[in-house]
Short mmCIF file of C-alpha atoms in Angstrom, two decimals:
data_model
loop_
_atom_site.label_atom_id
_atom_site.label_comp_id
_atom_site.label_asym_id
_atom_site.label_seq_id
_atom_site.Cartn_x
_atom_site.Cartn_y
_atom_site.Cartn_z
CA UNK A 84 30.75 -5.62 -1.28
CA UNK A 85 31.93 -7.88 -4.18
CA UNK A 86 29.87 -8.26 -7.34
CA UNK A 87 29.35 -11.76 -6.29
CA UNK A 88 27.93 -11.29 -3.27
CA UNK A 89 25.82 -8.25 -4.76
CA UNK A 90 24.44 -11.03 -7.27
CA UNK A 91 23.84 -13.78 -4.67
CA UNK A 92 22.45 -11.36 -1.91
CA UNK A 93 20.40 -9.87 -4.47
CA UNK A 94 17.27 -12.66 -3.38
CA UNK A 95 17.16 -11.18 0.18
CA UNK A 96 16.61 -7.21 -0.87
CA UNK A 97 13.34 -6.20 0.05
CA UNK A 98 10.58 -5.43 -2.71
CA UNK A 99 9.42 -1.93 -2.93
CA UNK A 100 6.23 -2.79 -1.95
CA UNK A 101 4.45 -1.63 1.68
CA UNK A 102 4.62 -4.56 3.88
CA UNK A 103 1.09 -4.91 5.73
CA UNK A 104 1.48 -3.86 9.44
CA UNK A 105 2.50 -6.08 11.66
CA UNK A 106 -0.03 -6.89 14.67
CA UNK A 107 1.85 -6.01 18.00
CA UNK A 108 0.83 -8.57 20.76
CA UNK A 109 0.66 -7.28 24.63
CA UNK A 110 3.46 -9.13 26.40
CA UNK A 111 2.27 -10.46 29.98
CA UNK A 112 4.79 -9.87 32.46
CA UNK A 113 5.02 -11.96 35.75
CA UNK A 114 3.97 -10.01 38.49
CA UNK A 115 6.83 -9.77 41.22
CA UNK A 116 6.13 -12.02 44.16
CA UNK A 117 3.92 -10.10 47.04
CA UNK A 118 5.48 -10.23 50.34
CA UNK A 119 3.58 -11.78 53.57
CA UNK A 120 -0.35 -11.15 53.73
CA UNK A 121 0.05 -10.02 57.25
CA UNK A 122 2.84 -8.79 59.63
CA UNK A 123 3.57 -10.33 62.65
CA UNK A 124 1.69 -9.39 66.10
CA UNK A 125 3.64 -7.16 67.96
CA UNK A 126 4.86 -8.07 71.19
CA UNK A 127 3.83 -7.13 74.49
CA UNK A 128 5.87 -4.70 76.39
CA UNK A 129 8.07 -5.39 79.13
CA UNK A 130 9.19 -3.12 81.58
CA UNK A 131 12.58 -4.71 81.78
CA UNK A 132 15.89 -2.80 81.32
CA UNK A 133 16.80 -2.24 77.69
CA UNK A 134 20.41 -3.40 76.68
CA UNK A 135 22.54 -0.50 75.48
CA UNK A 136 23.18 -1.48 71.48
CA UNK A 137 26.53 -2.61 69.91
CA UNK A 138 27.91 -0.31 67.95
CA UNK A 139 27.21 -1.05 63.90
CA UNK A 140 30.49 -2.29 62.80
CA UNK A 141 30.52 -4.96 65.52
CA UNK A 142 26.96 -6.27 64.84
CA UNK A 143 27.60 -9.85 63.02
CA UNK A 144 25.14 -9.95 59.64
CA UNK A 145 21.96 -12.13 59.67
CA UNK A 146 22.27 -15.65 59.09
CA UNK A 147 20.94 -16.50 55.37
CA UNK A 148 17.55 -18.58 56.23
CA UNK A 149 17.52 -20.50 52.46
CA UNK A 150 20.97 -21.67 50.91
CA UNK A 151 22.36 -18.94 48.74
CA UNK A 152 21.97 -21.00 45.33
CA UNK A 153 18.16 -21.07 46.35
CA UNK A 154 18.58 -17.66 47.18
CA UNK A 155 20.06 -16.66 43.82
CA UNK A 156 17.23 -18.72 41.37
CA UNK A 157 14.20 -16.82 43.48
CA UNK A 158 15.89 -13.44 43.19
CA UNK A 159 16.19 -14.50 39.62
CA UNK A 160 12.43 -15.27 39.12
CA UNK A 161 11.40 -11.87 40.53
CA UNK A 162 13.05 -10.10 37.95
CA UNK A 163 11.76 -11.33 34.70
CA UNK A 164 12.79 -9.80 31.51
CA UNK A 165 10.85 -6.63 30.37
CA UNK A 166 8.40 -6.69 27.37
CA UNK A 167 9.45 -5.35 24.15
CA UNK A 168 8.17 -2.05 24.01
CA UNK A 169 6.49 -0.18 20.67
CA UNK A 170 5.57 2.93 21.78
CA UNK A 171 7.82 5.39 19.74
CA UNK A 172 7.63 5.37 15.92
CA UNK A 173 11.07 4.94 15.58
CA UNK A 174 10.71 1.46 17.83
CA UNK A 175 7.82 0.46 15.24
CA UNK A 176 10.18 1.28 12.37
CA UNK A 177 12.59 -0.89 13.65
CA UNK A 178 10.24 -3.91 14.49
CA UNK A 179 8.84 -3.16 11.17
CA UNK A 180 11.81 -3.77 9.50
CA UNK A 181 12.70 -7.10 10.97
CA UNK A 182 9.12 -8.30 10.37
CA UNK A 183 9.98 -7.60 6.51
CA UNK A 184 13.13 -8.82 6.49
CA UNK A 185 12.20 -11.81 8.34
CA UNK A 186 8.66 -12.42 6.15
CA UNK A 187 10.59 -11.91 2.92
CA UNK A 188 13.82 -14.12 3.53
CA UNK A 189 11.46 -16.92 4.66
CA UNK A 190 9.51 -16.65 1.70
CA UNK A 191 12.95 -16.85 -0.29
CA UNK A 192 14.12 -20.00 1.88
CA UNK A 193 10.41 -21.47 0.59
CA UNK A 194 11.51 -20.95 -3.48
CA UNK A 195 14.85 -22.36 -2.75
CA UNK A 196 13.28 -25.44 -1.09
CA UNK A 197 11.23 -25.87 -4.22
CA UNK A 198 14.34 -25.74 -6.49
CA UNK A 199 15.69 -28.75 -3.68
CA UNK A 200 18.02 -25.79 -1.60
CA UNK A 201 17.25 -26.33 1.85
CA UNK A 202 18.84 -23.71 4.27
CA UNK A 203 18.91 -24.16 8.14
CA UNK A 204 17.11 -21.09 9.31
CA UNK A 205 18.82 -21.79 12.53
CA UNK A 206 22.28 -20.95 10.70
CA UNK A 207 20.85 -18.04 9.18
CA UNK A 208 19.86 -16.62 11.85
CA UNK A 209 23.62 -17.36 13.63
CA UNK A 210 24.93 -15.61 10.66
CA UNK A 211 23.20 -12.38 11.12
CA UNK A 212 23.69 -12.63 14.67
CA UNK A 213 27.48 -12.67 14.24
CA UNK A 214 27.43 -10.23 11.62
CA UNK A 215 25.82 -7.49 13.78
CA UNK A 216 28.16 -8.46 16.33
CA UNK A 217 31.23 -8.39 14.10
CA UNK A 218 32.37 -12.11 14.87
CA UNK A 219 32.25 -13.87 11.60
CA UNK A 220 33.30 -17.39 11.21
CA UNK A 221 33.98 -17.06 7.81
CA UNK A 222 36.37 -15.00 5.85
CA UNK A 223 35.24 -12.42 3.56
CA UNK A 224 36.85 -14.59 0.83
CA UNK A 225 34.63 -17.87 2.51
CA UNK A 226 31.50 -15.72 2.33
CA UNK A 227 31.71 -14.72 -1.28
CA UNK A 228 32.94 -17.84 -2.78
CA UNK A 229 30.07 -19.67 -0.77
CA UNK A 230 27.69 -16.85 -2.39
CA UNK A 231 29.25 -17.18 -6.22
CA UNK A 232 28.52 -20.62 -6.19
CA UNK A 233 25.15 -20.70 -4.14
CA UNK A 234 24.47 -18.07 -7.38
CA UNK A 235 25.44 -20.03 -10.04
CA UNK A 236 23.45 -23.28 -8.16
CA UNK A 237 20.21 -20.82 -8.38
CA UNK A 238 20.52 -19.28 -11.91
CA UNK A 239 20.95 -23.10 -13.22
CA UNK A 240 18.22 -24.92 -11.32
CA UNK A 241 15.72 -21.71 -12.37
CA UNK A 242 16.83 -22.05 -15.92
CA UNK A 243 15.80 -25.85 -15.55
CA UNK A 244 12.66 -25.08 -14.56
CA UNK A 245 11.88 -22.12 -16.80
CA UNK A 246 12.64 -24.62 -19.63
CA UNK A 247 10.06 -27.60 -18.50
CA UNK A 248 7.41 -25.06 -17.90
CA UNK A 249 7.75 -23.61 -21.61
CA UNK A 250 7.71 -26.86 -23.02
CA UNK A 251 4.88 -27.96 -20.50
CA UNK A 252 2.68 -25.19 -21.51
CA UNK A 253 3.27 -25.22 -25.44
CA UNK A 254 1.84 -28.86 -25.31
CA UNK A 255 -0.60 -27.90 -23.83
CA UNK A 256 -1.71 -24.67 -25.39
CA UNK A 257 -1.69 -27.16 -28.56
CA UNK A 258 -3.89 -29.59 -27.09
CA UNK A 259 -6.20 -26.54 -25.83
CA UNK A 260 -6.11 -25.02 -29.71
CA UNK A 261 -7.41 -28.22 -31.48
CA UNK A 262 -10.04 -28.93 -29.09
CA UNK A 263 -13.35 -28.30 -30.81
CA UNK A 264 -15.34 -24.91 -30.31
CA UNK A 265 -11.69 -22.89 -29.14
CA UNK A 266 -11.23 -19.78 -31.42
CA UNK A 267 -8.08 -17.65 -31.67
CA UNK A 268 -8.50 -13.29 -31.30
CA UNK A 269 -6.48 -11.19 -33.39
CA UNK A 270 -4.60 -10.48 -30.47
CA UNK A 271 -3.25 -14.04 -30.14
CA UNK A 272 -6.01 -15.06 -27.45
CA UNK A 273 -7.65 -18.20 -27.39
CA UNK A 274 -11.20 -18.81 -25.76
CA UNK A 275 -13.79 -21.39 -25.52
CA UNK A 276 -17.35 -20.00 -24.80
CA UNK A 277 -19.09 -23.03 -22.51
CA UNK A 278 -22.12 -21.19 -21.93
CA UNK A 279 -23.14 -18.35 -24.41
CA UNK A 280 -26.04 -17.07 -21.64
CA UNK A 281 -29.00 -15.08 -22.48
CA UNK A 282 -29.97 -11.40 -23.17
CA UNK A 283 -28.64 -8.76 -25.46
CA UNK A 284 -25.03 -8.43 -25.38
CA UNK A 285 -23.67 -5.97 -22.92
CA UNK A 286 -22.70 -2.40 -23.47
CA UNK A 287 -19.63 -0.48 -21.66
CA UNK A 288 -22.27 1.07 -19.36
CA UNK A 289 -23.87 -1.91 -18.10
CA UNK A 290 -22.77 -2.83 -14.68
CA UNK A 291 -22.06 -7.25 -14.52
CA UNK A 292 -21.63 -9.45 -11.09
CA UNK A 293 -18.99 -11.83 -12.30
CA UNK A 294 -16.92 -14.32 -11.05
CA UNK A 295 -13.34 -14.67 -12.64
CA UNK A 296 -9.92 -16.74 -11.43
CA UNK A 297 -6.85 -17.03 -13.64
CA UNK A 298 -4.90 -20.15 -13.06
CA UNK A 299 -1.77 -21.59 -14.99
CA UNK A 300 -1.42 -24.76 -16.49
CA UNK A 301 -1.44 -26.45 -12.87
CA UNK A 302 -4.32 -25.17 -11.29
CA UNK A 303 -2.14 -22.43 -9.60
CA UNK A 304 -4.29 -19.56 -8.57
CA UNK A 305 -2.66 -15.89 -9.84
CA UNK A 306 -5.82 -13.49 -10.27
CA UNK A 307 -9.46 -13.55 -8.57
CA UNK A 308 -11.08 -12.16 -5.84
CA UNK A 309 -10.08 -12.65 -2.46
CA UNK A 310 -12.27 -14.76 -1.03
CA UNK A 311 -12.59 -17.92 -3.50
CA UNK A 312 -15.85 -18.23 -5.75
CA UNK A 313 -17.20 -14.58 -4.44
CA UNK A 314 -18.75 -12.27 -7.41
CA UNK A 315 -17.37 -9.18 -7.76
CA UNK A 316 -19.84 -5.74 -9.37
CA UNK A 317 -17.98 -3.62 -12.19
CA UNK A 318 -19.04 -1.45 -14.88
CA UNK A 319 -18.06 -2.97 -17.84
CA UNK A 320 -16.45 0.29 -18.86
CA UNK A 321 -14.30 -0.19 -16.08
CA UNK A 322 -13.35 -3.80 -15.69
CA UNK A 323 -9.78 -4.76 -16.27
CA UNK A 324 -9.27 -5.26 -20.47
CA UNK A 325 -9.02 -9.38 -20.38
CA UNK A 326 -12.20 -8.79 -17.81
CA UNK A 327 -13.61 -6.29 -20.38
CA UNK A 328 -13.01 -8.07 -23.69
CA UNK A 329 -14.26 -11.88 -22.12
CA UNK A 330 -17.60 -10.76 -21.04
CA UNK A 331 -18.21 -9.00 -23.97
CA UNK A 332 -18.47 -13.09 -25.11
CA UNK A 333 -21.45 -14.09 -23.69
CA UNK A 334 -24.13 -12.63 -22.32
CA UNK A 335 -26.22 -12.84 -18.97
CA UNK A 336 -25.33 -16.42 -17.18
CA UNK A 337 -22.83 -16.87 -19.50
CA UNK A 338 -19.47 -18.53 -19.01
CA UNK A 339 -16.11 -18.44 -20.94
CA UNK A 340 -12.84 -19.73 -20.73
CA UNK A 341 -9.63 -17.22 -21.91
CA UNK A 342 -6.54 -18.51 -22.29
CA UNK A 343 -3.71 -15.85 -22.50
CA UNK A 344 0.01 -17.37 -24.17
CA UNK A 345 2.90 -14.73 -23.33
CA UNK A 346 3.42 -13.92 -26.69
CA UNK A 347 -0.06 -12.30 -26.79
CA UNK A 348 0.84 -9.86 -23.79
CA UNK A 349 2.01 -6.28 -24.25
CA UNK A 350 3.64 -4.74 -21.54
CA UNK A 351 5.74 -1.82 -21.69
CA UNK A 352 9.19 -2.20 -21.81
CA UNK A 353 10.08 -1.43 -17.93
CA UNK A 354 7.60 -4.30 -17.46
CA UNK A 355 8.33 -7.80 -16.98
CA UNK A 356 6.61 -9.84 -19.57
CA UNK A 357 4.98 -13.05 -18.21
CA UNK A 358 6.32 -16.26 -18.96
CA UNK A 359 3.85 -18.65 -18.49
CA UNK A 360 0.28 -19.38 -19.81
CA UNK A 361 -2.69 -18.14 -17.79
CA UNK A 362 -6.07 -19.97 -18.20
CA UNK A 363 -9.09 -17.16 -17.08
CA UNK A 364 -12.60 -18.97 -16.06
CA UNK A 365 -15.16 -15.78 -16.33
CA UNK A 366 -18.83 -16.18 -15.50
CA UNK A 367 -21.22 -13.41 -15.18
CA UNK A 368 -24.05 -13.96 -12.45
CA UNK A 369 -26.14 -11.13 -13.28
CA UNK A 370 -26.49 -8.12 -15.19
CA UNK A 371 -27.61 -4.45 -15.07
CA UNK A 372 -28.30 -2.58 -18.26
CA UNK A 373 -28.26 1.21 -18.35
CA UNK A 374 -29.84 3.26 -21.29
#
């Protein structure tokens, strides 16, 4: 494989992550149709003389009672395509897979669609089709020429946008900085305490209910609990540091707002460093001091 179509195939590899499990959904299959409730009566004997019988080869077949195309769509219907089977590990490894692959290259199709790159799936699908099956209808050449460019397209369009959301979140981190009551950590932090609560200030071996979300600059939701406005119970010892540090703010029914610039993150370096501002909204609902 080309380094071109390395590059540009590069958004369909599949994260090293565990996929959750897939939820496998009994398959009804038609029944078969039944054949006559009852059989015909018998007749009543006859003493008459029977008729010696013709031998096999001379007997002429049965005449077809329903035209033969009729014949051919019911014999069709009675033999309805088996269900996809899971019962081997090695058949749930293999629906597994496509699951992932499927679940991740739609949520790739979804980013290029917000960068205005709208792929058929339809096509997609046609292309993997004829790959398995070896019957291309492009060239190799076709393929990674299409792939180069559909690259380049990405890396410039993502560029674009990396660019307006810097500038969009230095204004306003500046507006956020000058508003009155926001105060600036050592660390580069800034934070705004909107409700300084009540009660002595909490210890590492207190345990808090709190209620956190971080958002960026557009209300996008990137941290909080699962279920949206729940409290979550830590010991403070224990909490997460930005969790840590912010409640160490206020006190009992307090509420603060952390806002966390890039520059003020430290990651190590096999660590992507975020690029964009995250606004934290941390209330504590209750709290249980230990002595």
């Amino acid at each position: 494989m080309t380094t071109a179509q390395t590059s540009a195939l590069s958004i369909l590899a599949i994260p090293p992550i565990m996929m959750p499990p897939s939820r496998i959904i009994d398959v009804a299959v038609p029944e078969k149709k039944r054949a006559a409730d009852t059989l015909a009566e018998p007749t009543q004997a006859v003493n008459t003389p029977v008729a010696e019988p013709a031998p096999t080869a001379l007997l002429a077949p049965p005449l077809p009672t329903e035209p033969p195309t009729e014949q051919k769509t019911e014999n069709k219907a009675e033999s309805p395509t088996p269900a996809l089977q899971l019962d081997s590990e090695e058949q749930k490894r293999a629906y597994a897979t496509g699951v992932a692959l499927a679940n991740y290259i739609d949520s790739q199709l979804a980013q290029q669609k917000e960068l205005h790159i709208t792929l058929s799936k339809d096509i997609l699908l046609a292309g993997l089709s004829d790959a398995f099956n070896h019957q291309s209808k492009m060239s190799e050449q076709d393929v990674n020429d299409t792939l180069r460019v559909l690259d380049e397209q990405i890396k410039v369009l993502m560029q674009d946008r990396k660019n307006k959301m810097v500038a969009a979140d230095k204004a306003w981190l500046e507006a956020f900085a000058k508003q009155e009551g926001v105060k600036k950590t050592k660390q580069g932090l800034f934070y705004f305490v909107k409700n300084k609560g009540t009660g002595a200030p909490l210890k590492d071996t207190d345990t808090v209910e709190v209620n956190y979300k971080g958002t960026l600059i557009d209300g996008t939701v990137v941290d909080g609990p699962k279920i949206d406005n729940a409290f979550e119970i830590f010991r403070v010892a224990n909490m997460p540091p930005i969790l840590r540090d912010s409640v160490k703010l206020i006190r009992d029914g307090g509420e603060v707002q952390v806002v966390i610039p890039p520059s003020a993150v430290n990651v190590s370096p096999d660590v992507a460093k975020p690029e964009a501002v995250v606004i934290y909204t941390i209330s504590i609902h209750s709290v249980n001091k230990q002595h």
